[in-house]
């Protein structure tokens, strides 16, 4: 087994064995729809992105190994540059249409793997979010879904910003919610723009239903 694969399974084991129980202990984790995640076969998970803690929090509750679409800047960092490949991260250049990242993601999906993408292109919250404001919703996720022909599963995260405050890690039990939507297939006759609009609409509906249930 390649050393990076050994490292991946080590980190994956830590996430499943330690991170998820720790998050449930520290925060009031409300995870709904986890049973909707297919345990096998190609799957594209599309999520909003409101804090840098989203990947470890979300990854701890996805019941299968995943690949992550991650900004290329991460790979230039001294520490994260080593860890990113070990965590199955796929580098994405956000400044241009990164066709190589799309090809890698499609190849992984066609091989039956699960890929996670944050289509807002970075951490976005409030008015900068495509779900709750006028933020940009990039078309890469739709392009990958159309090319790979695998189910797309929308996910909405709320209040992961709470993890920024160190006080919330001690006895406050702040709520963090993860809502897994229903997986669906894109119509192969759709244009990239149509597919992207559909995906954004599905995520906005999921976010709206989450807001109603929280009221």
mmCIF file with all atom_site columns, C-alpha atoms in Angstrom:
data_model
loop_
_atom_site.group_PDB
_atom_site.id
_atom_site.type_symbol
_atom_site.label_atom_id
_atom_site.label_alt_id
_atom_site.label_comp_id
_atom_site.label_asym_id
_atom_site.label_entity_id
_atom_site.label_seq_id
_atom_site.pdbx_PDB_ins_code
_atom_site.Cartn_x
_atom_site.Cartn_y
_atom_site.Cartn_z
_atom_site.occupancy
_atom_site.B_iso_or_equiv
_atom_site.pdbx_formal_charge
_atom_site.auth_seq_id
_atom_site.auth_comp_id
_atom_site.auth_asym_id
_atom_site.auth_atom_id
_atom_site.pdbx_PDB_model_num
ATOM 1   C CA . UNK A 1 1   ? 0.000   0.000  0.000   1.00 0.00 ? 1   UNK A CA 1
ATOM 2   C CA . UNK A 1 2   ? 1.263   3.487  -0.897  1.00 0.00 ? 2   UNK A CA 1
ATOM 3   C CA . UNK A 1 3   ? 2.364   5.606  2.112   1.00 0.00 ? 3   UNK A CA 1
ATOM 4   C CA . UNK A 1 4   ? -0.288  8.216  1.279   1.00 0.00 ? 4   UNK A CA 1
ATOM 5   C CA . UNK A 1 5   ? -2.955  5.516  1.365   1.00 0.00 ? 5   UNK A CA 1
ATOM 6   C CA . UNK A 1 6   ? -1.692  4.391  4.752   1.00 0.00 ? 6   UNK A CA 1
ATOM 7   C CA . UNK A 1 7   ? -1.823  8.010  5.939   1.00 0.00 ? 7   UNK A CA 1
ATOM 8   C CA . UNK A 1 8   ? -5.340  8.418  4.539   1.00 0.00 ? 8   UNK A CA 1
ATOM 9   C CA . UNK A 1 9   ? -6.721  5.381  6.352   1.00 0.00 ? 9   UNK A CA 1
ATOM 10  C CA . UNK A 1 10  ? -5.009  6.547  9.540   1.00 0.00 ? 10  UNK A CA 1
ATOM 11  C CA . UNK A 1 11  ? -6.628  9.993  9.359   1.00 0.00 ? 11  UNK A CA 1
ATOM 12  C CA . UNK A 1 12  ? -9.939  8.461  8.300   1.00 0.00 ? 12  UNK A CA 1
ATOM 13  C CA . UNK A 1 13  ? -9.857  6.134  11.291  1.00 0.00 ? 13  UNK A CA 1
ATOM 14  C CA . UNK A 1 14  ? -9.098  9.057  13.595  1.00 0.00 ? 14  UNK A CA 1
ATOM 15  C CA . UNK A 1 15  ? -11.989 11.070 12.128  1.00 0.00 ? 15  UNK A CA 1
ATOM 16  C CA . UNK A 1 16  ? -14.461 8.246  12.574  1.00 0.00 ? 16  UNK A CA 1
ATOM 17  C CA . UNK A 1 17  ? -13.156 6.985  15.889  1.00 0.00 ? 17  UNK A CA 1
ATOM 18  C CA . UNK A 1 18  ? -12.375 10.258 17.640  1.00 0.00 ? 18  UNK A CA 1
ATOM 19  C CA . UNK A 1 19  ? -13.574 13.362 15.785  1.00 0.00 ? 19  UNK A CA 1
ATOM 20  C CA . UNK A 1 20  ? -17.263 12.461 15.490  1.00 0.00 ? 20  UNK A CA 1
ATOM 21  C CA . UNK A 1 21  ? -17.636 11.428 19.172  1.00 0.00 ? 21  UNK A CA 1
ATOM 22  C CA . UNK A 1 22  ? -15.683 14.531 20.252  1.00 0.00 ? 22  UNK A CA 1
ATOM 23  C CA . UNK A 1 23  ? -17.910 16.817 18.184  1.00 0.00 ? 23  UNK A CA 1
ATOM 24  C CA . UNK A 1 24  ? -21.022 15.205 19.676  1.00 0.00 ? 24  UNK A CA 1
ATOM 25  C CA . UNK A 1 25  ? -19.578 15.678 23.151  1.00 0.00 ? 25  UNK A CA 1
ATOM 26  C CA . UNK A 1 26  ? -18.579 19.326 22.706  1.00 0.00 ? 26  UNK A CA 1
ATOM 27  C CA . UNK A 1 27  ? -21.398 20.559 20.464  1.00 0.00 ? 27  UNK A CA 1
ATOM 28  C CA . UNK A 1 28  ? -25.065 19.744 20.169  1.00 0.00 ? 28  UNK A CA 1
ATOM 29  C CA . UNK A 1 29  ? -24.663 18.018 16.804  1.00 0.00 ? 29  UNK A CA 1
ATOM 30  C CA . UNK A 1 30  ? -27.941 17.681 14.913  1.00 0.00 ? 30  UNK A CA 1
ATOM 31  C CA . UNK A 1 31  ? -27.342 15.453 11.896  1.00 0.00 ? 31  UNK A CA 1
ATOM 32  C CA . UNK A 1 32  ? -30.337 14.607 9.728   1.00 0.00 ? 32  UNK A CA 1
ATOM 33  C CA . UNK A 1 33  ? -30.635 12.537 6.566   1.00 0.00 ? 33  UNK A CA 1
ATOM 34  C CA . UNK A 1 34  ? -27.336 10.684 6.976   1.00 0.00 ? 34  UNK A CA 1
ATOM 35  C CA . UNK A 1 35  ? -29.094 7.512  5.903   1.00 0.00 ? 35  UNK A CA 1
ATOM 36  C CA . UNK A 1 36  ? -29.620 9.097  2.476   1.00 0.00 ? 36  UNK A CA 1
ATOM 37  C CA . UNK A 1 37  ? -25.906 8.823  1.702   1.00 0.00 ? 37  UNK A CA 1
ATOM 38  C CA . UNK A 1 38  ? -25.368 5.762  -0.547  1.00 0.00 ? 38  UNK A CA 1
ATOM 39  C CA . UNK A 1 39  ? -22.681 3.553  0.980   1.00 0.00 ? 39  UNK A CA 1
ATOM 40  C CA . UNK A 1 40  ? -21.230 2.594  -2.401  1.00 0.00 ? 40  UNK A CA 1
ATOM 41  C CA . UNK A 1 41  ? -21.059 3.878  -5.974  1.00 0.00 ? 41  UNK A CA 1
ATOM 42  C CA . UNK A 1 42  ? -20.097 7.245  -7.403  1.00 0.00 ? 42  UNK A CA 1
ATOM 43  C CA . UNK A 1 43  ? -21.579 10.155 -5.440  1.00 0.00 ? 43  UNK A CA 1
ATOM 44  C CA . UNK A 1 44  ? -21.060 13.921 -5.670  1.00 0.00 ? 44  UNK A CA 1
ATOM 45  C CA . UNK A 1 45  ? -21.779 15.704 -2.382  1.00 0.00 ? 45  UNK A CA 1
ATOM 46  C CA . UNK A 1 46  ? -22.342 19.453 -2.759  1.00 0.00 ? 46  UNK A CA 1
ATOM 47  C CA . UNK A 1 47  ? -22.270 21.630 0.357   1.00 0.00 ? 47  UNK A CA 1
ATOM 48  C CA . UNK A 1 48  ? -22.345 25.257 1.420   1.00 0.00 ? 48  UNK A CA 1
ATOM 49  C CA . UNK A 1 49  ? -19.175 26.547 3.087   1.00 0.00 ? 49  UNK A CA 1
ATOM 50  C CA . UNK A 1 50  ? -19.481 28.868 6.084   1.00 0.00 ? 50  UNK A CA 1
ATOM 51  C CA . UNK A 1 51  ? -16.279 28.192 8.038   1.00 0.00 ? 51  UNK A CA 1
ATOM 52  C CA . UNK A 1 52  ? -12.872 26.538 7.740   1.00 0.00 ? 52  UNK A CA 1
ATOM 53  C CA . UNK A 1 53  ? -14.161 23.860 10.108  1.00 0.00 ? 53  UNK A CA 1
ATOM 54  C CA . UNK A 1 54  ? -16.702 22.596 7.558   1.00 0.00 ? 54  UNK A CA 1
ATOM 55  C CA . UNK A 1 55  ? -14.541 19.845 5.987   1.00 0.00 ? 55  UNK A CA 1
ATOM 56  C CA . UNK A 1 56  ? -13.576 18.101 9.263   1.00 0.00 ? 56  UNK A CA 1
ATOM 57  C CA . UNK A 1 57  ? -17.074 18.513 10.708  1.00 0.00 ? 57  UNK A CA 1
ATOM 58  C CA . UNK A 1 58  ? -18.862 17.309 7.575   1.00 0.00 ? 58  UNK A CA 1
ATOM 59  C CA . UNK A 1 59  ? -16.311 14.575 6.892   1.00 0.00 ? 59  UNK A CA 1
ATOM 60  C CA . UNK A 1 60  ? -16.785 13.147 10.378  1.00 0.00 ? 60  UNK A CA 1
ATOM 61  C CA . UNK A 1 61  ? -20.434 12.404 9.606   1.00 0.00 ? 61  UNK A CA 1
ATOM 62  C CA . UNK A 1 62  ? -20.246 11.161 6.001   1.00 0.00 ? 62  UNK A CA 1
ATOM 63  C CA . UNK A 1 63  ? -20.485 7.361  6.370   1.00 0.00 ? 63  UNK A CA 1
ATOM 64  C CA . UNK A 1 64  ? -17.866 6.546  3.720   1.00 0.00 ? 64  UNK A CA 1
ATOM 65  C CA . UNK A 1 65  ? -14.411 7.721  2.559   1.00 0.00 ? 65  UNK A CA 1
ATOM 66  C CA . UNK A 1 66  ? -14.417 10.844 0.397   1.00 0.00 ? 66  UNK A CA 1
ATOM 67  C CA . UNK A 1 67  ? -12.281 12.938 -1.931  1.00 0.00 ? 67  UNK A CA 1
ATOM 68  C CA . UNK A 1 68  ? -12.310 16.721 -1.411  1.00 0.00 ? 68  UNK A CA 1
ATOM 69  C CA . UNK A 1 69  ? -12.145 19.480 -4.001  1.00 0.00 ? 69  UNK A CA 1
ATOM 70  C CA . UNK A 1 70  ? -9.731  21.870 -2.272  1.00 0.00 ? 70  UNK A CA 1
ATOM 71  C CA . UNK A 1 71  ? -8.181  25.214 -3.194  1.00 0.00 ? 71  UNK A CA 1
ATOM 72  C CA . UNK A 1 72  ? -4.722  24.868 -4.712  1.00 0.00 ? 72  UNK A CA 1
ATOM 73  C CA . UNK A 1 73  ? -3.335  27.373 -2.172  1.00 0.00 ? 73  UNK A CA 1
ATOM 74  C CA . UNK A 1 74  ? -3.722  24.665 0.476   1.00 0.00 ? 74  UNK A CA 1
ATOM 75  C CA . UNK A 1 75  ? -1.104  22.555 -1.291  1.00 0.00 ? 75  UNK A CA 1
ATOM 76  C CA . UNK A 1 76  ? 1.458   25.379 -1.026  1.00 0.00 ? 76  UNK A CA 1
ATOM 77  C CA . UNK A 1 77  ? 1.233   25.510 2.760   1.00 0.00 ? 77  UNK A CA 1
ATOM 78  C CA . UNK A 1 78  ? 4.122   23.895 4.624   1.00 0.00 ? 78  UNK A CA 1
ATOM 79  C CA . UNK A 1 79  ? 1.924   21.641 6.782   1.00 0.00 ? 79  UNK A CA 1
ATOM 80  C CA . UNK A 1 80  ? -1.319  21.358 4.829   1.00 0.00 ? 80  UNK A CA 1
ATOM 81  C CA . UNK A 1 81  ? 0.653   20.844 1.636   1.00 0.00 ? 81  UNK A CA 1
ATOM 82  C CA . UNK A 1 82  ? 1.761   17.507 3.077   1.00 0.00 ? 82  UNK A CA 1
ATOM 83  C CA . UNK A 1 83  ? -1.575  16.593 4.630   1.00 0.00 ? 83  UNK A CA 1
ATOM 84  C CA . UNK A 1 84  ? -3.832  17.512 1.682   1.00 0.00 ? 84  UNK A CA 1
ATOM 85  C CA . UNK A 1 85  ? -2.801  14.638 -0.631  1.00 0.00 ? 85  UNK A CA 1
ATOM 86  C CA . UNK A 1 86  ? -2.983  12.244 2.328   1.00 0.00 ? 86  UNK A CA 1
ATOM 87  C CA . UNK A 1 87  ? -6.582  13.349 2.901   1.00 0.00 ? 87  UNK A CA 1
ATOM 88  C CA . UNK A 1 88  ? -7.572  12.682 -0.729  1.00 0.00 ? 88  UNK A CA 1
ATOM 89  C CA . UNK A 1 89  ? -7.757  16.378 -1.633  1.00 0.00 ? 89  UNK A CA 1
ATOM 90  C CA . UNK A 1 90  ? -7.984  17.350 -5.313  1.00 0.00 ? 90  UNK A CA 1
ATOM 91  C CA . UNK A 1 91  ? -6.303  20.734 -6.012  1.00 0.00 ? 91  UNK A CA 1
ATOM 92  C CA . UNK A 1 92  ? -8.520  23.356 -7.653  1.00 0.00 ? 92  UNK A CA 1
ATOM 93  C CA . UNK A 1 93  ? -7.276  26.649 -9.083  1.00 0.00 ? 93  UNK A CA 1
ATOM 94  C CA . UNK A 1 94  ? -10.143 29.014 -8.256  1.00 0.00 ? 94  UNK A CA 1
ATOM 95  C CA . UNK A 1 95  ? -8.774  31.791 -10.452 1.00 0.00 ? 95  UNK A CA 1
ATOM 96  C CA . UNK A 1 96  ? -9.494  29.933 -13.681 1.00 0.00 ? 96  UNK A CA 1
ATOM 97  C CA . UNK A 1 97  ? -11.628 27.128 -15.037 1.00 0.00 ? 97  UNK A CA 1
ATOM 98  C CA . UNK A 1 98  ? -9.601  24.182 -13.764 1.00 0.00 ? 98  UNK A CA 1
ATOM 99  C CA . UNK A 1 99  ? -10.300 21.433 -16.288 1.00 0.00 ? 99  UNK A CA 1
ATOM 100 C CA . UNK A 1 100 ? -7.682  19.117 -14.773 1.00 0.00 ? 100 UNK A CA 1
ATOM 101 C CA . UNK A 1 101 ? -9.466  19.175 -11.392 1.00 0.00 ? 101 UNK A CA 1
ATOM 102 C CA . UNK A 1 102 ? -12.767 18.440 -13.145 1.00 0.00 ? 102 UNK A CA 1
ATOM 103 C CA . UNK A 1 103 ? -11.200 15.487 -14.982 1.00 0.00 ? 103 UNK A CA 1
ATOM 104 C CA . UNK A 1 104 ? -9.760  14.043 -11.771 1.00 0.00 ? 104 UNK A CA 1
ATOM 105 C CA . UNK A 1 105 ? -13.095 14.400 -9.963  1.00 0.00 ? 105 UNK A CA 1
ATOM 106 C CA . UNK A 1 106 ? -15.000 12.781 -12.833 1.00 0.00 ? 106 UNK A CA 1
ATOM 107 C CA . UNK A 1 107 ? -12.507 9.912  -12.940 1.00 0.00 ? 107 UNK A CA 1
ATOM 108 C CA . UNK A 1 108 ? -12.892 9.294  -9.217  1.00 0.00 ? 108 UNK A CA 1
ATOM 109 C CA . UNK A 1 109 ? -16.692 9.404  -9.445  1.00 0.00 ? 109 UNK A CA 1
ATOM 110 C CA . UNK A 1 110 ? -16.776 7.003  -12.377 1.00 0.00 ? 110 UNK A CA 1
ATOM 111 C CA . UNK A 1 111 ? -14.558 4.671  -10.350 1.00 0.00 ? 111 UNK A CA 1
ATOM 112 C CA . UNK A 1 112 ? -17.273 4.587  -7.686  1.00 0.00 ? 112 UNK A CA 1
ATOM 113 C CA . UNK A 1 113 ? -15.794 7.058  -5.213  1.00 0.00 ? 113 UNK A CA 1
ATOM 114 C CA . UNK A 1 114 ? -17.446 9.911  -3.307  1.00 0.00 ? 114 UNK A CA 1
ATOM 115 C CA . UNK A 1 115 ? -16.332 13.492 -4.008  1.00 0.00 ? 115 UNK A CA 1
ATOM 116 C CA . UNK A 1 116 ? -17.229 16.572 -1.929  1.00 0.00 ? 116 UNK A CA 1
ATOM 117 C CA . UNK A 1 117 ? -17.273 20.045 -3.469  1.00 0.00 ? 117 UNK A CA 1
ATOM 118 C CA . UNK A 1 118 ? -18.052 23.506 -2.070  1.00 0.00 ? 118 UNK A CA 1
ATOM 119 C CA . UNK A 1 119 ? -19.388 25.344 -5.156  1.00 0.00 ? 119 UNK A CA 1
ATOM 120 C CA . UNK A 1 120 ? -19.336 28.812 -3.604  1.00 0.00 ? 120 UNK A CA 1
ATOM 121 C CA . UNK A 1 121 ? -15.584 28.845 -4.198  1.00 0.00 ? 121 UNK A CA 1
ATOM 122 C CA . UNK A 1 122 ? -14.572 29.565 -0.612  1.00 0.00 ? 122 UNK A CA 1
ATOM 123 C CA . UNK A 1 123 ? -15.973 30.417 2.808   1.00 0.00 ? 123 UNK A CA 1
ATOM 124 C CA . UNK A 1 124 ? -19.182 32.400 2.313   1.00 0.00 ? 124 UNK A CA 1
ATOM 125 C CA . UNK A 1 125 ? -21.761 33.444 4.901   1.00 0.00 ? 125 UNK A CA 1
ATOM 126 C CA . UNK A 1 126 ? -24.730 35.792 5.127   1.00 0.00 ? 126 UNK A CA 1
ATOM 127 C CA . UNK A 1 127 ? -25.000 38.165 2.168   1.00 0.00 ? 127 UNK A CA 1
ATOM 128 C CA . UNK A 1 128 ? -21.905 36.658 0.546   1.00 0.00 ? 128 UNK A CA 1
ATOM 129 C CA . UNK A 1 129 ? -23.559 33.231 0.469   1.00 0.00 ? 129 UNK A CA 1
ATOM 130 C CA . UNK A 1 130 ? -25.349 31.938 -2.611  1.00 0.00 ? 130 UNK A CA 1
ATOM 131 C CA . UNK A 1 131 ? -27.911 30.286 -0.334  1.00 0.00 ? 131 UNK A CA 1
ATOM 132 C CA . UNK A 1 132 ? -28.885 33.323 1.726   1.00 0.00 ? 132 UNK A CA 1
ATOM 133 C CA . UNK A 1 133 ? -27.566 36.283 -0.246  1.00 0.00 ? 133 UNK A CA 1
ATOM 134 C CA . UNK A 1 134 ? -26.166 37.213 -3.618  1.00 0.00 ? 134 UNK A CA 1
ATOM 135 C CA . UNK A 1 135 ? -22.960 35.206 -3.511  1.00 0.00 ? 135 UNK A CA 1
ATOM 136 C CA . UNK A 1 136 ? -21.480 33.434 -6.505  1.00 0.00 ? 136 UNK A CA 1
ATOM 137 C CA . UNK A 1 137 ? -22.379 29.800 -7.180  1.00 0.00 ? 137 UNK A CA 1
ATOM 138 C CA . UNK A 1 138 ? -19.706 28.384 -9.455  1.00 0.00 ? 138 UNK A CA 1
ATOM 139 C CA . UNK A 1 139 ? -20.584 25.960 -12.250 1.00 0.00 ? 139 UNK A CA 1
ATOM 140 C CA . UNK A 1 140 ? -17.894 23.362 -11.576 1.00 0.00 ? 140 UNK A CA 1
ATOM 141 C CA . UNK A 1 141 ? -20.164 21.122 -9.509  1.00 0.00 ? 141 UNK A CA 1
ATOM 142 C CA . UNK A 1 142 ? -22.785 21.043 -12.261 1.00 0.00 ? 142 UNK A CA 1
ATOM 143 C CA . UNK A 1 143 ? -20.137 20.314 -14.908 1.00 0.00 ? 143 UNK A CA 1
ATOM 144 C CA . UNK A 1 144 ? -18.768 17.406 -12.876 1.00 0.00 ? 144 UNK A CA 1
ATOM 145 C CA . UNK A 1 145 ? -22.260 16.004 -12.263 1.00 0.00 ? 145 UNK A CA 1
ATOM 146 C CA . UNK A 1 146 ? -23.152 16.144 -15.966 1.00 0.00 ? 146 UNK A CA 1
ATOM 147 C CA . UNK A 1 147 ? -19.900 14.502 -17.055 1.00 0.00 ? 147 UNK A CA 1
ATOM 148 C CA . UNK A 1 148 ? -19.777 11.793 -14.391 1.00 0.00 ? 148 UNK A CA 1
ATOM 149 C CA . UNK A 1 149 ? -23.484 10.873 -14.523 1.00 0.00 ? 149 UNK A CA 1
ATOM 150 C CA . UNK A 1 150 ? -23.634 9.987  -10.833 1.00 0.00 ? 150 UNK A CA 1
ATOM 151 C CA . UNK A 1 151 ? -26.122 10.989 -8.111  1.00 0.00 ? 151 UNK A CA 1
ATOM 152 C CA . UNK A 1 152 ? -25.733 14.449 -6.575  1.00 0.00 ? 152 UNK A CA 1
ATOM 153 C CA . UNK A 1 153 ? -26.470 14.879 -2.881  1.00 0.00 ? 153 UNK A CA 1
ATOM 154 C CA . UNK A 1 154 ? -26.944 18.428 -1.511  1.00 0.00 ? 154 UNK A CA 1
ATOM 155 C CA . UNK A 1 155 ? -25.855 19.208 2.045   1.00 0.00 ? 155 UNK A CA 1
ATOM 156 C CA . UNK A 1 156 ? -26.465 22.309 4.152   1.00 0.00 ? 156 UNK A CA 1
ATOM 157 C CA . UNK A 1 157 ? -24.401 23.191 7.210   1.00 0.00 ? 157 UNK A CA 1
ATOM 158 C CA . UNK A 1 158 ? -25.448 25.736 9.830   1.00 0.00 ? 158 UNK A CA 1
ATOM 159 C CA . UNK A 1 159 ? -23.570 27.420 12.680  1.00 0.00 ? 159 UNK A CA 1
ATOM 160 C CA . UNK A 1 160 ? -20.173 25.807 12.129  1.00 0.00 ? 160 UNK A CA 1
ATOM 161 C CA . UNK A 1 161 ? -18.948 29.361 12.766  1.00 0.00 ? 161 UNK A CA 1
ATOM 162 C CA . UNK A 1 162 ? -19.387 28.489 16.445  1.00 0.00 ? 162 UNK A CA 1
ATOM 163 C CA . UNK A 1 163 ? -16.191 26.444 16.249  1.00 0.00 ? 163 UNK A CA 1
ATOM 164 C CA . UNK A 1 164 ? -14.163 29.670 15.840  1.00 0.00 ? 164 UNK A CA 1
ATOM 165 C CA . UNK A 1 165 ? -14.924 30.667 19.438  1.00 0.00 ? 165 UNK A CA 1
ATOM 166 C CA . UNK A 1 166 ? -12.792 28.604 21.809  1.00 0.00 ? 166 UNK A CA 1
ATOM 167 C CA . UNK A 1 167 ? -15.339 29.118 24.577  1.00 0.00 ? 167 UNK A CA 1
ATOM 168 C CA . UNK A 1 168 ? -17.840 27.048 22.606  1.00 0.00 ? 168 UNK A CA 1
ATOM 169 C CA . UNK A 1 169 ? -15.535 24.048 22.980  1.00 0.00 ? 169 UNK A CA 1
ATOM 170 C CA . UNK A 1 170 ? -16.058 24.038 26.734  1.00 0.00 ? 170 UNK A CA 1
ATOM 171 C CA . UNK A 1 171 ? -19.464 23.211 28.191  1.00 0.00 ? 171 UNK A CA 1
ATOM 172 C CA . UNK A 1 172 ? -21.615 25.578 26.112  1.00 0.00 ? 172 UNK A CA 1
ATOM 173 C CA . UNK A 1 173 ? -23.038 22.805 23.908  1.00 0.00 ? 173 UNK A CA 1
ATOM 174 C CA . UNK A 1 174 ? -23.726 25.148 20.986  1.00 0.00 ? 174 UNK A CA 1
ATOM 175 C CA . UNK A 1 175 ? -25.863 23.619 18.218  1.00 0.00 ? 175 UNK A CA 1
ATOM 176 C CA . UNK A 1 176 ? -24.371 22.719 14.841  1.00 0.00 ? 176 UNK A CA 1
ATOM 177 C CA . UNK A 1 177 ? -26.605 21.219 12.168  1.00 0.00 ? 177 UNK A CA 1
ATOM 178 C CA . UNK A 1 178 ? -25.886 19.070 9.140   1.00 0.00 ? 178 UNK A CA 1
ATOM 179 C CA . UNK A 1 179 ? -28.765 18.359 6.772   1.00 0.00 ? 179 UNK A CA 1
ATOM 180 C CA . UNK A 1 180 ? -28.288 15.740 4.048   1.00 0.00 ? 180 UNK A CA 1
ATOM 181 C CA . UNK A 1 181 ? -30.771 16.135 1.200   1.00 0.00 ? 181 UNK A CA 1
ATOM 182 C CA . UNK A 1 182 ? -32.111 13.589 -1.251  1.00 0.00 ? 182 UNK A CA 1
ATOM 183 C CA . UNK A 1 183 ? -29.679 12.365 -3.932  1.00 0.00 ? 183 UNK A CA 1
ATOM 184 C CA . UNK A 1 184 ? -30.755 13.037 -7.511  1.00 0.00 ? 184 UNK A CA 1
ATOM 185 C CA . UNK A 1 185 ? -29.471 12.662 -11.073 1.00 0.00 ? 185 UNK A CA 1
ATOM 186 C CA . UNK A 1 186 ? -28.993 15.540 -13.481 1.00 0.00 ? 186 UNK A CA 1
ATOM 187 C CA . UNK A 1 187 ? -30.805 15.282 -16.812 1.00 0.00 ? 187 UNK A CA 1
ATOM 188 C CA . UNK A 1 188 ? -28.043 14.583 -19.336 1.00 0.00 ? 188 UNK A CA 1
ATOM 189 C CA . UNK A 1 189 ? -29.696 16.988 -21.810 1.00 0.00 ? 189 UNK A CA 1
ATOM 190 C CA . UNK A 1 190 ? -29.302 19.927 -19.434 1.00 0.00 ? 190 UNK A CA 1
ATOM 191 C CA . UNK A 1 191 ? -26.818 22.685 -20.151 1.00 0.00 ? 191 UNK A CA 1
ATOM 192 C CA . UNK A 1 192 ? -24.231 23.487 -17.509 1.00 0.00 ? 192 UNK A CA 1
ATOM 193 C CA . UNK A 1 193 ? -26.129 26.667 -16.609 1.00 0.00 ? 193 UNK A CA 1
ATOM 194 C CA . UNK A 1 194 ? -29.428 24.787 -16.225 1.00 0.00 ? 194 UNK A CA 1
ATOM 195 C CA . UNK A 1 195 ? -27.789 22.114 -14.092 1.00 0.00 ? 195 UNK A CA 1
ATOM 196 C CA . UNK A 1 196 ? -26.125 24.737 -11.904 1.00 0.00 ? 196 UNK A CA 1
ATOM 197 C CA . UNK A 1 197 ? -29.439 26.577 -11.424 1.00 0.00 ? 197 UNK A CA 1
ATOM 198 C CA . UNK A 1 198 ? -31.145 23.303 -10.472 1.00 0.00 ? 198 UNK A CA 1
ATOM 199 C CA . UNK A 1 199 ? -28.440 22.452 -7.968  1.00 0.00 ? 199 UNK A CA 1
ATOM 200 C CA . UNK A 1 200 ? -28.565 25.898 -6.376  1.00 0.00 ? 200 UNK A CA 1
ATOM 201 C CA . UNK A 1 201 ? -32.355 25.662 -6.178  1.00 0.00 ? 201 UNK A CA 1
ATOM 202 C CA . UNK A 1 202 ? -32.154 22.267 -4.441  1.00 0.00 ? 202 UNK A CA 1
ATOM 203 C CA . UNK A 1 203 ? -29.688 23.640 -1.915  1.00 0.00 ? 203 UNK A CA 1
ATOM 204 C CA . UNK A 1 204 ? -31.778 26.762 -1.286  1.00 0.00 ? 204 UNK A CA 1
ATOM 205 C CA . UNK A 1 205 ? -34.848 24.586 -0.706  1.00 0.00 ? 205 UNK A CA 1
ATOM 206 C CA . UNK A 1 206 ? -32.886 22.436 1.735   1.00 0.00 ? 206 UNK A CA 1
ATOM 207 C CA . UNK A 1 207 ? -31.633 25.533 3.562   1.00 0.00 ? 207 UNK A CA 1
ATOM 208 C CA . UNK A 1 208 ? -35.181 26.939 3.728   1.00 0.00 ? 208 UNK A CA 1
ATOM 209 C CA . UNK A 1 209 ? -36.576 23.700 5.161   1.00 0.00 ? 209 UNK A CA 1
ATOM 210 C CA . UNK A 1 210 ? -33.788 23.686 7.725   1.00 0.00 ? 210 UNK A CA 1
ATOM 211 C CA . UNK A 1 211 ? -34.615 27.262 8.739   1.00 0.00 ? 211 UNK A CA 1
ATOM 212 C CA . UNK A 1 212 ? -38.309 26.378 9.150   1.00 0.00 ? 212 UNK A CA 1
ATOM 213 C CA . UNK A 1 213 ? -37.537 23.361 11.319  1.00 0.00 ? 213 UNK A CA 1
ATOM 214 C CA . UNK A 1 214 ? -35.289 25.554 13.496  1.00 0.00 ? 214 UNK A CA 1
ATOM 215 C CA . UNK A 1 215 ? -37.979 28.207 14.002  1.00 0.00 ? 215 UNK A CA 1
#
